[in-house]
Each structure stands twice: as structure tokens, then as C-alpha cells.
Amino acid sequence: MAMREAKFRIGEIVRHRVYDFRGVVFDVDPVFANTQEWYDAIPADLRPRKDQPFYHLYAINDQQGAYQAYVSEQNLLPDAERGPVEHPDVKRAFEGPKNGLYRPRASSFGATMN
């Protein structure tokens, strides 16, 4: 199966389709690239297909506060709120937001980032 182009880009603010959290995309895998153990921990009726882009997010919600999330494209929506995401790594890695999009800081996305 051919790889699809990612719908969301680095710096974009997104919201989870099912769970109540929003975040900023900081990396994209063209297909699933996490562990099988992680994948198997997802309830079977909610388990996403592996052949789609998966996004690394600096995420935040009211229960957990700031954390990192790994989310399939099918479970993300553009964030209508478009306001800032109050996650400490967002401030370190990005400038903005401006028009609902963060811009990577030049020093944050060098050779050391995966």
C-alpha cells in the first residue's frame, strides 16, 4: 500500500477525536512506528490502522496536564480553538502561535531531533 501524505504538519494545533486533549504536532511517522505492546494496549474497538500517519504531540488536558502523545491521523481533528497550548516543550521548541500554527524555533529541530 502506498504511503499517504500527512494531513497535519509540524507546528499545527490538533485535537483528539475521542479523548479530551489538544496538542501541537512535533514529529510525524508516515506509518505506525511504536511498539507492539503499546499498540496492543489500545482497546480493540478503538485500535487504529497502522498504515496511516502517526503524530507525536506535545499534548495537554485537564486531568494529566502536559505530556507527550502518539496519535493516529484518523483520531485527530484540526483544533477550532486555535489558541496557545500551555505545554512547557511547546515554548521551548516553537514560536507562536500565529493563525493557529506554531513555527519551529531554528535551534530546536537540528540534528539531535528524531
mmCIF file of C-alpha atoms in Angstrom:
data_model
loop_
_atom_site.group_PDB
_atom_site.id
_atom_site.type_symbol
_atom_site.label_atom_id
_atom_site.label_comp_id
_atom_site.label_asym_id
_atom_site.label_seq_id
_atom_site.Cartn_x
_atom_site.Cartn_y
_atom_site.Cartn_z
ATOM 1 C CA MET A 1 0.000 0.000 0.000
ATOM 2 C CA ALA A 2 1.342 3.451 -0.891
ATOM 3 C CA MET A 3 2.055 5.876 1.931
ATOM 4 C CA ARG A 4 -0.312 8.789 2.267
ATOM 5 C CA GLU A 5 0.803 12.340 2.701
ATOM 6 C CA ALA A 6 0.346 13.546 6.267
ATOM 7 C CA LYS A 7 -2.771 15.674 6.778
ATOM 8 C CA PHE A 8 -1.241 17.697 9.636
ATOM 9 C CA ARG A 9 2.148 19.381 9.722
ATOM 10 C CA ILE A 10 4.715 20.150 12.376
ATOM 11 C CA GLY A 11 3.539 23.073 14.489
ATOM 12 C CA GLU A 12 -0.150 22.513 13.795
ATOM 13 C CA ILE A 13 -2.566 22.549 16.730
ATOM 14 C CA VAL A 14 -4.821 19.486 16.789
ATOM 15 C CA ARG A 15 -7.488 17.923 18.983
ATOM 16 C CA HIS A 16 -8.192 14.230 19.611
ATOM 17 C CA ARG A 17 -11.403 12.982 18.049
ATOM 18 C CA VAL A 18 -12.387 10.806 21.055
ATOM 19 C CA TYR A 19 -10.428 11.929 24.107
ATOM 20 C CA ASP A 20 -10.452 15.426 25.547
ATOM 21 C CA PHE A 21 -6.981 16.744 24.762
ATOM 22 C CA ARG A 22 -5.285 19.017 22.315
ATOM 23 C CA GLY A 23 -1.675 19.378 21.310
ATOM 24 C CA VAL A 24 0.988 20.565 18.903
ATOM 25 C CA VAL A 25 2.498 18.234 16.291
ATOM 26 C CA PHE A 26 6.266 17.980 16.752
ATOM 27 C CA ASP A 27 7.013 14.921 14.599
ATOM 28 C CA VAL A 28 5.240 12.663 12.098
ATOM 29 C CA ASP A 29 5.761 8.983 11.305
ATOM 30 C CA PRO A 30 4.453 8.029 7.826
ATOM 31 C CA VAL A 31 3.118 4.765 9.319
ATOM 32 C CA PHE A 32 2.909 3.278 12.825
ATOM 33 C CA ALA A 33 6.372 3.205 14.426
ATOM 34 C CA ASN A 34 5.749 2.451 18.096
ATOM 35 C CA THR A 35 5.963 -0.870 19.960
ATOM 36 C CA GLN A 36 3.545 -3.755 19.501
ATOM 37 C CA GLU A 37 2.979 -3.656 23.276
ATOM 38 C CA TRP A 38 1.821 -0.026 23.016
ATOM 39 C CA TYR A 39 -0.489 -0.924 20.131
ATOM 40 C CA ASP A 40 -1.960 -3.961 21.900
ATOM 41 C CA ALA A 41 -2.761 -1.814 24.966
ATOM 42 C CA ILE A 42 -5.337 0.118 22.913
ATOM 43 C CA PRO A 43 -8.835 -1.381 23.272
ATOM 44 C CA ALA A 44 -9.506 -3.488 20.160
ATOM 45 C CA ASP A 45 -12.598 -1.488 19.174
ATOM 46 C CA LEU A 46 -10.541 1.740 19.215
ATOM 47 C CA ARG A 47 -7.298 0.378 17.709
ATOM 48 C CA PRO A 48 -6.322 2.402 14.623
ATOM 49 C CA ARG A 49 -4.927 1.034 11.378
ATOM 50 C CA LYS A 50 -1.122 1.001 11.255
ATOM 51 C CA ASP A 51 -0.881 2.083 7.593
ATOM 52 C CA GLN A 52 -1.527 5.783 8.193
ATOM 53 C CA PRO A 53 0.496 8.705 9.536
ATOM 54 C CA PHE A 54 1.016 8.796 13.307
ATOM 55 C CA TYR A 55 1.755 12.064 15.079
ATOM 56 C CA HIS A 56 3.946 12.888 18.063
ATOM 57 C CA LEU A 57 2.221 15.625 20.050
ATOM 58 C CA TYR A 58 3.063 17.911 22.915
ATOM 59 C CA ALA A 59 -0.334 17.381 24.494
ATOM 60 C CA ILE A 60 -2.264 18.837 27.393
ATOM 61 C CA ASN A 61 -5.513 18.070 29.175
ATOM 62 C CA ASP A 62 -7.161 18.944 32.475
ATOM 63 C CA GLN A 63 -6.532 15.529 34.048
ATOM 64 C CA GLN A 64 -2.872 14.823 33.232
ATOM 65 C CA GLY A 65 -1.537 18.271 32.481
ATOM 66 C CA ALA A 66 1.335 18.293 29.972
ATOM 67 C CA TYR A 67 2.541 15.060 28.370
ATOM 68 C CA GLN A 68 3.559 13.577 25.018
ATOM 69 C CA ALA A 69 1.045 11.627 22.946
ATOM 70 C CA TYR A 70 1.317 9.363 19.897
ATOM 71 C CA VAL A 71 -1.875 9.521 17.828
ATOM 72 C CA SER A 72 -3.090 8.116 14.517
ATOM 73 C CA GLU A 73 -4.257 10.525 11.854
ATOM 74 C CA GLN A 74 -7.798 9.077 11.935
ATOM 75 C CA ASN A 75 -8.099 10.217 15.572
ATOM 76 C CA LEU A 76 -7.062 13.834 15.069
ATOM 77 C CA LEU A 77 -9.031 16.905 14.067
ATOM 78 C CA PRO A 78 -7.899 20.479 13.428
ATOM 79 C CA ASP A 79 -8.263 22.449 16.653
ATOM 80 C CA ALA A 80 -11.032 25.023 16.251
ATOM 81 C CA GLU A 81 -9.876 26.870 19.384
ATOM 82 C CA ARG A 82 -6.515 27.739 17.734
ATOM 83 C CA GLY A 83 -5.258 29.305 20.972
ATOM 84 C CA PRO A 84 -1.959 28.565 22.708
ATOM 85 C CA VAL A 85 -1.171 25.082 24.009
ATOM 86 C CA GLU A 86 0.267 25.553 27.500
ATOM 87 C CA HIS A 87 2.895 22.803 27.383
ATOM 88 C CA PRO A 88 6.472 23.618 28.506
ATOM 89 C CA ASP A 89 8.060 21.874 25.485
ATOM 90 C CA VAL A 90 5.932 23.936 23.090
ATOM 91 C CA LYS A 91 7.538 27.127 24.376
ATOM 92 C CA ARG A 92 10.998 25.538 24.059
ATOM 93 C CA ALA A 93 10.518 24.151 20.539
ATOM 94 C CA PHE A 94 8.182 26.638 18.859
ATOM 95 C CA GLU A 95 7.323 30.302 18.390
ATOM 96 C CA GLY A 96 3.739 31.479 18.249
ATOM 97 C CA PRO A 97 1.049 30.514 17.717
ATOM 98 C CA LYS A 98 0.119 32.700 14.806
ATOM 99 C CA ASN A 99 -3.086 31.920 12.893
ATOM 100 C CA GLY A 100 -3.405 28.596 14.723
ATOM 101 C CA LEU A 101 0.095 27.406 13.800
ATOM 102 C CA TYR A 102 3.360 27.298 15.723
ATOM 103 C CA ARG A 103 6.638 27.875 13.909
ATOM 104 C CA PRO A 104 9.611 25.681 14.925
ATOM 105 C CA ARG A 105 12.484 27.542 16.546
ATOM 106 C CA ALA A 106 15.564 27.047 14.361
ATOM 107 C CA SER A 107 17.638 25.798 17.308
ATOM 108 C CA SER A 108 15.067 23.160 18.340
ATOM 109 C CA PHE A 109 14.940 20.980 15.237
ATOM 110 C CA GLY A 110 18.573 20.229 14.452
ATOM 111 C CA ALA A 111 20.491 17.009 14.038
ATOM 112 C CA THR A 112 19.625 15.809 17.543
ATOM 113 C CA MET A 113 15.885 15.503 16.890
ATOM 114 C CA ASN A 114 14.419 12.199 15.700
#
